[in-house]
Coordinates of C-alpha atoms and ligand atoms in Angstrom, one line a residue:
M332 CA 142.5 82.7 19.0
S333 CA 139.3 83.2 17.0
D334 CA 138.3 86.3 18.9
H335 CA 141.4 87.9 17.6
P336 CA 140.3 91.4 16.3
R337 CA 142.8 91.7 13.4
T338 CA 141.7 90.4 9.9
I339 CA 143.0 90.5 6.4
T340 CA 141.1 90.3 3.3
L341 CA 142.3 87.7 0.6
P342 CA 142.6 88.7 -3.0
A343 CA 140.0 86.9 -5.1
V344 CA 141.5 83.6 -6.2
Q345 CA 140.3 81.0 -8.7
L346 CA 140.3 77.4 -7.3
P347 CA 140.1 74.3 -9.2
V348 CA 137.0 72.4 -8.9
L349 CA 136.6 68.6 -8.5
E350 CA 133.1 67.4 -9.4
T351 CA 131.5 64.3 -7.8
D352 CA 128.2 62.7 -7.0
V353 CA 128.8 62.5 -3.2
L354 CA 131.5 64.2 -1.1
V355 CA 132.1 62.5 2.3
A356 CA 133.9 64.6 4.9
G357 CA 135.7 62.5 7.4
A358 CA 137.1 59.0 6.9
G359 CA 136.1 57.7 10.3
T360 CA 133.9 55.0 11.6
A361 CA 130.9 56.3 9.8
G362 CA 132.6 58.1 6.9
C363 CA 134.3 55.1 5.4
I364 CA 131.2 53.0 5.4
A365 CA 129.1 55.8 4.0
A366 CA 131.8 56.3 1.2
I367 CA 131.8 52.5 0.3
A368 CA 127.9 52.4 0.5
A369 CA 127.6 55.2 -1.9
A370 CA 130.2 53.9 -4.4
R371 CA 128.5 50.5 -4.4
Q372 CA 125.2 52.2 -5.0
G373 CA 126.8 53.5 -8.3
A374 CA 127.8 57.2 -7.2
S375 CA 131.2 58.7 -7.7
V376 CA 132.5 59.4 -4.5
I377 CA 135.2 61.6 -3.0
L378 CA 136.2 61.0 0.7
V379 CA 138.2 63.8 2.6
E380 CA 140.1 63.0 5.8
K381 CA 142.4 65.3 7.8
T382 CA 144.7 62.5 9.2
P383 CA 147.0 60.2 7.2
V384 CA 144.8 57.2 7.9
P385 CA 141.3 56.1 7.3
G386 CA 139.3 54.7 10.2
G387 CA 138.9 57.5 12.6
T388 CA 138.0 56.9 16.4
Y389 CA 137.6 53.1 15.8
T390 CA 141.1 52.8 14.6
N391 CA 142.2 55.1 17.4
G392 CA 141.2 52.6 20.2
G393 CA 137.4 52.6 19.7
I394 CA 138.1 49.3 21.0
G395 CA 135.1 46.9 21.1
A396 CA 132.3 47.4 18.7
N397 CA 129.2 47.7 20.9
S398 CA 127.2 45.7 19.6
F399 CA 126.0 44.0 16.6
Y400 CA 123.2 42.2 18.8
A401 CA 120.1 43.0 20.5
M402 CA 120.6 43.5 24.2
S403 CA 120.0 40.1 26.0
T404 CA 121.3 38.3 29.1
D405 CA 121.4 35.0 27.1
P406 CA 123.8 35.2 24.1
S407 CA 122.4 32.1 22.6
A408 CA 119.0 33.8 22.1
A409 CA 120.2 37.2 21.0
K410 CA 119.2 38.4 17.6
R411 CA 121.8 40.0 15.4
V412 CA 120.4 43.4 14.3
V413 CA 123.4 44.8 12.4
G414 CA 124.1 43.4 9.1
G415 CA 125.3 45.1 5.7
L416 CA 128.7 46.7 5.5
P417 CA 129.4 46.8 9.1
Y418 CA 129.1 43.1 9.4
E419 CA 131.0 42.3 6.2
L420 CA 133.6 44.6 7.6
S421 CA 133.7 42.4 10.7
Q422 CA 133.9 39.2 8.7
R423 CA 136.8 40.5 6.7
L424 CA 138.7 41.6 9.7
M425 CA 138.4 37.9 11.2
E426 CA 139.6 36.5 7.7
Q427 CA 142.6 38.6 8.2
T428 CA 143.1 37.4 11.9
G429 CA 142.5 41.1 12.8
A430 CA 139.7 40.6 15.2
T431 CA 138.5 38.5 18.1
G432 CA 135.3 37.5 16.3
Y433 CA 132.1 37.7 18.3
Y434 CA 132.5 36.0 21.6
P435 CA 129.8 35.6 24.3
T436 CA 129.8 38.0 27.4
P437 CA 127.0 36.6 29.4
N438 CA 128.2 38.6 32.5
D439 CA 128.5 41.9 30.6
P440 CA 127.0 44.5 32.7
H441 CA 125.5 46.3 29.7
H442 CA 123.8 43.2 28.7
S443 CA 125.4 43.3 25.4
P444 CA 125.6 39.4 24.6
Y445 CA 128.8 39.4 22.4
R446 CA 131.7 41.5 22.3
F447 CA 133.9 42.1 19.1
V448 CA 137.4 43.6 19.3
A449 CA 139.5 44.6 16.2
D450 CA 143.1 45.1 15.9
H451 CA 143.7 48.7 15.0
E452 CA 146.5 48.0 12.5
I453 CA 144.6 45.3 10.7
Y454 CA 141.6 47.4 10.7
K455 CA 143.6 50.2 8.7
G456 CA 144.6 47.7 6.1
V457 CA 141.1 46.1 5.8
I458 CA 139.2 49.3 5.4
S459 CA 141.7 50.8 3.0
Q460 CA 141.2 47.5 0.8
M461 CA 137.5 47.9 0.8
L462 CA 137.7 51.6 -0.1
L463 CA 140.1 50.8 -3.0
E464 CA 137.9 48.0 -4.1
A465 CA 134.9 50.1 -4.1
G466 CA 136.6 52.8 -6.2
V467 CA 136.3 55.7 -3.7
T468 CA 138.7 58.6 -4.5
V469 CA 140.2 59.1 -1.0
L470 CA 142.1 62.3 -0.1
L471 CA 144.3 61.9 3.1
Q472 CA 145.9 64.6 5.0
T473 CA 143.2 67.0 3.4
I474 CA 140.9 69.1 5.6
C475 CA 137.6 70.5 4.6
F476 CA 137.6 74.1 6.1
A477 CA 134.5 76.0 4.5
V478 CA 131.5 75.5 2.3
L479 CA 129.6 77.7 0.0
T480 CA 125.8 77.7 0.1
E481 CA 122.8 78.5 -2.1
D482 CA 119.6 78.8 -0.6
R483 CA 119.0 75.4 1.2
N484 CA 121.9 73.6 -0.5
I485 CA 125.7 73.3 -0.2
S486 CA 127.3 74.3 -3.5
A487 CA 130.8 73.3 -2.9
A488 CA 133.2 72.5 0.0
L489 CA 136.6 73.9 0.3
I490 CA 139.5 71.8 1.1
A491 CA 143.2 72.1 1.7
N492 CA 146.0 69.6 1.3
K493 CA 149.5 69.4 -0.3
D494 CA 148.0 70.6 -3.6
G495 CA 146.9 73.8 -2.0
C496 CA 143.3 74.8 -1.9
S497 CA 140.6 73.4 -4.2
A498 CA 136.7 73.1 -4.2
I499 CA 134.7 70.0 -4.4
A500 CA 131.3 70.5 -6.2
A501 CA 129.1 67.5 -5.2
K502 CA 125.5 66.8 -5.8
Q503 CA 125.1 65.4 -2.3
Y504 CA 127.3 66.0 1.0
I505 CA 127.7 63.6 4.0
D506 CA 129.1 65.1 7.1
A507 CA 130.9 62.3 9.0
S508 CA 133.5 64.6 10.6
G509 CA 132.2 63.6 13.9
D510 CA 132.1 67.4 14.9
G511 CA 129.5 68.4 12.3
D512 CA 132.0 70.6 10.5
L513 CA 130.1 70.7 7.2
A514 CA 126.9 71.8 9.2
R515 CA 128.8 74.3 11.1
F516 CA 130.5 76.0 8.1
A517 CA 127.1 75.9 6.4
G518 CA 125.7 77.9 9.6
L519 CA 123.2 75.3 10.5
E520 CA 121.8 75.1 14.0
Q521 CA 124.1 73.1 16.6
I522 CA 124.4 72.7 20.2
D523 CA 127.6 71.9 22.3
M524 CA 127.6 68.6 23.9
W525 CA 131.1 68.2 25.1
Q526 CA 130.6 69.7 28.7
D527 CA 127.8 67.0 29.2
Y528 CA 130.1 64.2 28.9
H529 CA 131.6 64.6 32.4
T530 CA 128.4 63.4 33.9
V531 CA 128.1 60.2 32.0
S532 CA 131.4 59.1 30.8
G533 CA 134.3 60.9 32.8
G534 CA 135.1 63.5 30.1
S535 CA 134.6 64.3 26.4
T536 CA 137.8 62.9 25.2
G537 CA 140.3 59.9 25.7
L538 CA 143.5 59.1 24.3
V539 CA 143.7 55.2 23.9
F540 CA 147.1 53.5 24.1
G541 CA 148.6 49.8 24.6
M542 CA 151.5 48.3 26.4
A543 CA 153.5 45.2 25.5
G544 CA 155.5 43.2 28.0
V545 CA 152.6 42.7 30.5
D546 CA 152.6 39.7 32.7
I547 CA 148.8 39.5 32.4
D548 CA 148.5 36.4 34.6
R549 CA 150.4 38.1 37.3
M550 CA 148.6 41.3 37.0
V551 CA 145.3 39.4 37.8
K552 CA 146.9 37.0 40.6
E553 CA 148.5 39.7 42.5
N554 CA 145.8 42.5 42.1
P555 CA 142.8 40.7 43.4
Q556 CA 141.2 43.9 44.3
G557 CA 142.8 46.0 41.3
A558 CA 142.0 44.0 38.2
V559 CA 138.7 42.5 37.6
K560 CA 138.3 40.2 34.8
L561 CA 135.1 41.2 32.9
S562 CA 135.1 38.6 30.1
S563 CA 137.5 36.3 28.3
A564 CA 137.1 33.6 25.7
E565 CA 138.8 30.7 24.1
L566 CA 139.4 32.0 20.3
D567 CA 140.0 30.0 17.4
V568 CA 141.9 32.9 15.8
P569 CA 145.7 32.3 15.4
G570 CA 147.6 34.9 17.5
M571 CA 144.7 36.5 19.3
C572 CA 143.2 36.3 22.7
A573 CA 140.1 38.1 24.1
E574 CA 140.4 39.4 27.6
Q575 CA 138.5 42.4 29.2
Y576 CA 139.4 44.0 32.4
A577 CA 137.9 46.5 34.6
F578 CA 141.0 47.9 36.4
T579 CA 140.4 50.0 39.5
T580 CA 143.1 51.5 41.6
M581 CA 140.7 52.9 44.1
K582 CA 140.8 50.2 46.6
D583 CA 144.7 50.3 47.1
P584 CA 145.6 53.7 48.6
E585 CA 149.2 53.7 47.3
R586 CA 148.0 53.1 43.6
Y587 CA 145.1 55.4 44.0
Q588 CA 147.6 58.2 45.1
A589 CA 149.9 57.6 42.3
I590 CA 147.1 57.6 39.7
S591 CA 144.9 60.2 41.0
A592 CA 147.9 62.6 41.2
L593 CA 147.8 62.5 37.4
E594 CA 144.1 63.5 37.5
M595 CA 143.3 60.4 35.7
R596 CA 140.2 58.5 36.5
P597 CA 141.1 55.9 39.1
F598 CA 139.2 53.5 37.0
T599 CA 140.3 52.1 33.6
S600 CA 139.1 49.6 31.3
M601 CA 141.6 47.3 29.5
S602 CA 141.3 44.8 26.7
S603 CA 144.1 42.3 25.7
I604 CA 143.8 40.7 22.2
H605 CA 147.5 39.6 22.0
K606 CA 149.2 37.5 24.6
G607 CA 151.6 39.5 26.8
E608 CA 149.9 43.0 25.5
M609 CA 147.4 45.2 27.0
T610 CA 146.2 46.4 23.7
Y611 CA 143.7 48.9 24.6
I612 CA 144.1 51.0 27.8
N613 CA 141.3 53.3 28.0
N614 CA 141.5 55.7 30.9
S615 CA 138.4 57.4 30.1
K616 CA 139.0 60.7 32.0
G617 CA 140.5 62.9 29.2
V618 CA 140.9 66.5 29.0
D619 CA 137.8 68.3 28.4
C620 CA 137.8 70.5 25.4
D621 CA 135.8 71.7 22.6
A622 CA 137.3 69.7 19.7
T623 CA 136.0 72.4 17.2
K624 CA 138.5 74.7 18.6
A625 CA 141.9 74.5 17.2
L626 CA 143.7 75.8 20.2
D627 CA 141.5 73.9 22.8
Y628 CA 141.9 70.6 20.9
S629 CA 145.7 70.9 20.3
T630 CA 146.2 71.9 24.0
A631 CA 144.2 68.9 25.0
E632 CA 146.0 66.4 22.8
L633 CA 149.4 67.7 24.1
K634 CA 148.2 67.3 27.7
M635 CA 147.0 63.9 27.1
R636 CA 150.3 62.8 25.6
V637 CA 151.9 63.7 28.8
K638 CA 149.2 61.9 30.8
I639 CA 149.5 58.8 28.9
M640 CA 153.3 58.7 29.5
Q641 CA 152.9 59.4 33.1
F642 CA 150.0 56.8 33.4
A643 CA 152.1 54.2 31.8
N644 CA 154.8 54.9 34.4
A645 CA 152.5 54.7 37.3
L646 CA 151.4 51.2 36.1
K647 CA 154.9 50.1 35.6
T648 CA 155.9 51.2 39.1
T649 CA 152.7 50.2 41.1
V650 CA 151.1 47.5 39.4
P651 CA 152.5 43.8 39.5
G652 CA 152.7 42.4 36.2
F653 CA 153.6 45.7 34.5
E654 CA 157.4 46.0 35.7
E655 CA 158.8 45.1 32.1
S656 CA 156.0 46.7 30.1
Y657 CA 156.2 49.7 27.6
I658 CA 154.0 51.8 25.5
N659 CA 153.9 50.1 22.1
W660 CA 151.3 52.2 20.4
A661 CA 149.1 55.2 20.9
A662 CA 146.1 56.7 19.1
I663 CA 147.2 59.0 16.2
Q664 CA 144.8 61.7 17.5
L665 CA 142.7 62.5 20.6
G666 CA 139.6 60.4 20.7
V667 CA 136.5 62.6 21.0
R668 CA 133.1 61.4 22.4
A669 CA 131.1 64.3 21.4
S670 CA 131.7 67.9 20.4
K671 CA 128.8 69.6 18.4
I672 CA 125.6 68.1 17.8
T673 CA 123.7 69.2 14.7
I674 CA 119.8 69.7 14.9
C675 CA 118.1 67.3 12.5
D676 CA 114.5 66.6 11.6
H677 CA 114.3 63.9 14.2
M678 CA 116.4 63.9 17.5
I679 CA 116.3 60.4 18.9
S680 CA 115.6 60.3 22.6
L681 CA 116.5 58.0 25.6
D682 CA 112.7 57.2 25.9
E683 CA 112.6 56.2 22.2
I684 CA 115.6 53.9 22.7
T685 CA 114.5 52.3 25.9
S686 CA 111.0 51.8 24.6
A687 CA 112.4 49.9 21.8
T688 CA 110.8 52.3 19.3
R689 CA 110.5 51.6 15.6
F690 CA 110.1 54.1 13.0
E691 CA 108.3 54.1 9.5
D692 CA 111.4 55.4 7.8
E693 CA 114.3 53.3 9.2
I694 CA 117.8 52.9 7.7
G695 CA 118.9 50.4 10.3
L696 CA 118.4 48.8 13.8
F697 CA 120.8 49.0 16.8
G698 CA 120.7 47.4 20.2
F699 CA 123.0 48.8 22.7
E700 CA 122.9 51.3 25.6
D701 CA 125.5 52.4 27.7
L702 CA 124.9 54.6 30.7
M703 CA 126.6 52.1 32.9
N704 CA 123.0 50.8 32.8
Y705 CA 123.8 48.3 35.5
K706 CA 123.6 51.4 37.8
H707 CA 120.8 52.8 35.7
P708 CA 118.2 50.1 35.0
E709 CA 115.9 52.8 33.4
C710 CA 118.4 52.8 30.5
E711 CA 117.8 49.3 29.5
I712 CA 116.2 48.7 26.1
K713 CA 113.0 46.8 26.7
D714 CA 112.3 43.6 24.7
P715 CA 113.1 42.8 22.0
G716 CA 116.2 44.7 23.0
F717 CA 116.7 46.9 19.9
Y718 CA 115.4 49.9 18.3
G719 CA 115.2 51.7 14.8
F720 CA 117.3 54.6 13.3
P721 CA 114.8 56.9 11.4
Y722 CA 116.1 58.3 8.1
R723 CA 115.0 61.7 9.5
M724 CA 117.7 61.7 12.2
L725 CA 120.4 62.0 9.4
L726 CA 118.7 65.2 8.0
P727 CA 119.8 68.6 9.3
K728 CA 117.2 71.3 9.6
G729 CA 117.8 74.1 6.9
C730 CA 119.8 72.2 4.3
D731 CA 118.5 69.8 1.4
N732 CA 121.5 68.2 0.2
L733 CA 123.3 67.3 3.4
L734 CA 123.3 64.0 5.5
M735 CA 124.8 63.7 9.1
A736 CA 126.3 60.4 10.2
G737 CA 128.1 59.1 13.3
R738 CA 128.7 60.9 16.7
C739 CA 127.2 64.3 15.6
V740 CA 123.6 63.5 15.9
T741 CA 121.2 63.2 18.7
T742 CA 121.0 66.2 21.4
D743 CA 119.9 63.8 24.3
I744 CA 123.1 62.8 26.0
K745 CA 121.6 59.5 27.4
A746 CA 120.6 58.5 23.8
H747 CA 124.0 59.6 22.5
M748 CA 125.6 57.1 24.8
S749 CA 123.9 54.5 22.6
T750 CA 124.0 56.0 19.0
R751 CA 127.6 57.1 19.2
N752 CA 128.8 53.4 19.5
V753 CA 130.9 52.0 16.6
P754 CA 128.2 49.8 15.0
G755 CA 125.6 52.5 15.5
C756 CA 127.9 55.0 13.6
Q757 CA 128.5 52.4 10.9
V758 CA 124.6 51.8 10.5
M759 CA 124.1 55.5 10.0
G760 CA 127.0 55.7 7.5
Q761 CA 125.6 53.0 5.3
G762 CA 122.1 54.7 5.6
A763 CA 123.5 58.1 4.5
G764 CA 125.8 56.6 1.8
V765 CA 123.0 54.7 0.1
A766 CA 120.6 57.6 0.4
A767 CA 123.2 60.2 -0.9
A768 CA 123.9 58.1 -3.9
L769 CA 120.2 57.6 -4.8
C770 CA 119.5 61.4 -4.3
A771 CA 122.4 62.1 -6.7
K772 CA 121.1 59.7 -9.4
K773 CA 117.6 60.8 -9.1
D774 CA 118.5 64.4 -8.9
C775 CA 116.3 64.9 -6.0
T776 CA 116.6 66.5 -2.4
T777 CA 117.3 64.4 0.7
R778 CA 113.6 65.1 1.9
E779 CA 112.2 64.1 -1.6
L780 CA 113.7 60.7 -1.7
S781 CA 111.1 58.0 -1.7
Y782 CA 111.5 55.8 1.5
P783 CA 110.5 52.6 -0.4
V784 CA 113.2 53.1 -2.8
L785 CA 115.7 53.8 -0.1
R786 CA 114.5 50.8 1.8
D787 CA 115.0 48.4 -1.1
A788 CA 118.4 49.6 -1.8
L789 CA 119.5 49.2 1.8
L790 CA 118.0 45.7 1.9
A791 CA 119.8 44.9 -1.3
Q792 CA 123.1 46.2 0.6
G793 CA 122.3 43.5 3.3
V794 CA 121.0 45.9 5.9
I795 CA 118.8 44.4 8.6
L796 CA 115.5 46.1 9.0
E797 CA 113.4 43.5 10.5
Ligands
LIG1217 C1 138.2 56.9 24.1 C2 137.1 56.2 23.4 C3 136.9 55.0 23.7 C4 135.7 54.4 22.9 N1 135.3 53.2 23.1 C5 134.4 52.5 22.5 C6 134.2 51.1 22.6 O1 134.7 50.6 23.3 N2 133.1 50.7 21.8 C7 132.2 51.4 21.0 O2 131.4 50.8 20.3 N3 132.6 52.8 20.9 C8 133.5 53.2 21.5 N4 133.8 54.6 21.5 C9 132.9 55.5 20.6 C10 133.2 55.3 19.1 O3 134.5 54.8 18.8 C11 132.9 56.7 18.4 O4 131.8 57.3 18.8 C12 132.7 56.5 16.9 O5 133.9 55.8 16.4 C13 132.8 57.7 16.1 O6 132.7 57.5 14.6 P1 132.4 58.7 13.7 O7 132.6 58.4 12.4 O8 131.1 59.5 14.0 O9 133.6 59.8 14.1 P2 135.1 59.5 13.9 O10 135.4 58.0 13.9 O11 135.8 60.4 15.1 O12 135.5 60.0 12.4 C14 135.5 61.4 12.1 C15 136.7 61.6 11.1 O13 136.5 62.9 10.5 C16 137.9 63.5 10.4 N5 137.5 64.8 10.4 C17 137.2 65.7 11.3 N6 137.0 67.0 10.9 C18 137.5 66.9 9.5 C19 137.3 67.9 8.6 N7 137.0 69.2 8.8 N8 138.0 67.6 7.3 C20 138.3 66.3 7.1 N9 138.3 65.3 8.0 C21 137.9 65.7 9.3 C22 138.6 62.9 11.7 O14 139.9 63.0 11.6 C23 138.0 61.6 11.7 O15 138.7 60.5 11.2 C24 135.0 55.2 22.0 C25 135.2 56.7 21.7 C26 136.3 57.2 22.5 C27 136.7 58.5 22.2

């Protein structure tokens, strides 16, 4: 579509301009936290999101937040390394009985000592409440489609919504679009990562959905080979349970045929957080696509809508316990693991992660690595089981008033399998939000910001740095 030779020239138009200290593009996992952090730091903030709901991939079935703790085989000895806004959000989800809480998973093959699973509907409510409380101006169903640049700065971002087109002139910009859209529109250097995801996670996309009416006890009892319980916990949260299954159809020829005929991965991870409901069915093999290309992404979305319908039917007809089940929700948009990665001043590597590297300009800590590391022991983080996120990893080369946050950083695919996880994206979001607010206030570029000032502000927002 983009190769179409015919073009038209628009007449010069005058656009209304909204002024703000900080513009955040993308109200996903990282973007919401970035916007709240910047607003709490005293900045005026506009948050722009193309879908009708804040929350992004986490709300769309990002499932378990991996992980607030350092890697450890002994949950009681594990250190919590993620604090600040991500932790506050988790507490508020629990207060609304919208999450399992942190439950120990001593047998977790990733050595993540605790698992935390949120309810997607409650998450939408809690994150909306936090955005409103912080005074963030949120524009939903609004897409950012271009930026204007002057030298090494973005001078305005162009948006479209029901009001038509307008411009937002901010002092600082945060690209939390997941796809690095602002950086791409600004012509900054990027690489494609989506093709690489076939080698590590079955594919670059996934459409998560849930089924109600499932007899889970029967599923486990009558599928001794098919369903393996990975974890379960007694919870003190009304109406909630916490069960995680690895479901493989490989060992049963009939099921294998039924599922593989759909070109779905014959392995699925499932989590149940409400009784009788398989809340999150994550058949990881999505349709590979470049999520920054409209037609590719749209076609993949349509194909996945068909696939989950067929997959649910295959579960109903071949898996004991699913006979009376039905799809009761599905993500509002296709989940993307990676698309375009923006080249930043520092690109964190697998070696730095597994060596538990610490940096002199850290904006937070993280302790999860997921390359199915029980099969790849070289991917485990050495003691003490966590590493640092340097501020430099958020700074795209060639631009002085833009910060990147979320799944759009880090060119090393094996490192990306760590950084892209929910709390990792949130930690980057808080770092970017606080830094952008400080730069706006001090009228300095992202590279001129004093690290001791940033560190003090992060600590004051509850970020764990030691
Ligand atoms: C199927 C699947 C399962 C997963 N399971 C887990 C799991 O169990 N545990 C875990 O920790 N992680 C999991 N992840 C990874 C994790 O959920 C994501 O990497 C993380 O949520 C990404 O956060 P983000 O903020 O970078 O991007 P997103 O949450 O994707 O947010 C980007 C937001 O920007 C919006 N946007 C994009 N372009 C524009 C634009 N031009 N203008 C305006 N808005 C725009 C999007 O609509 C979206 O809301 C999973 C991912 C997938 C796809």
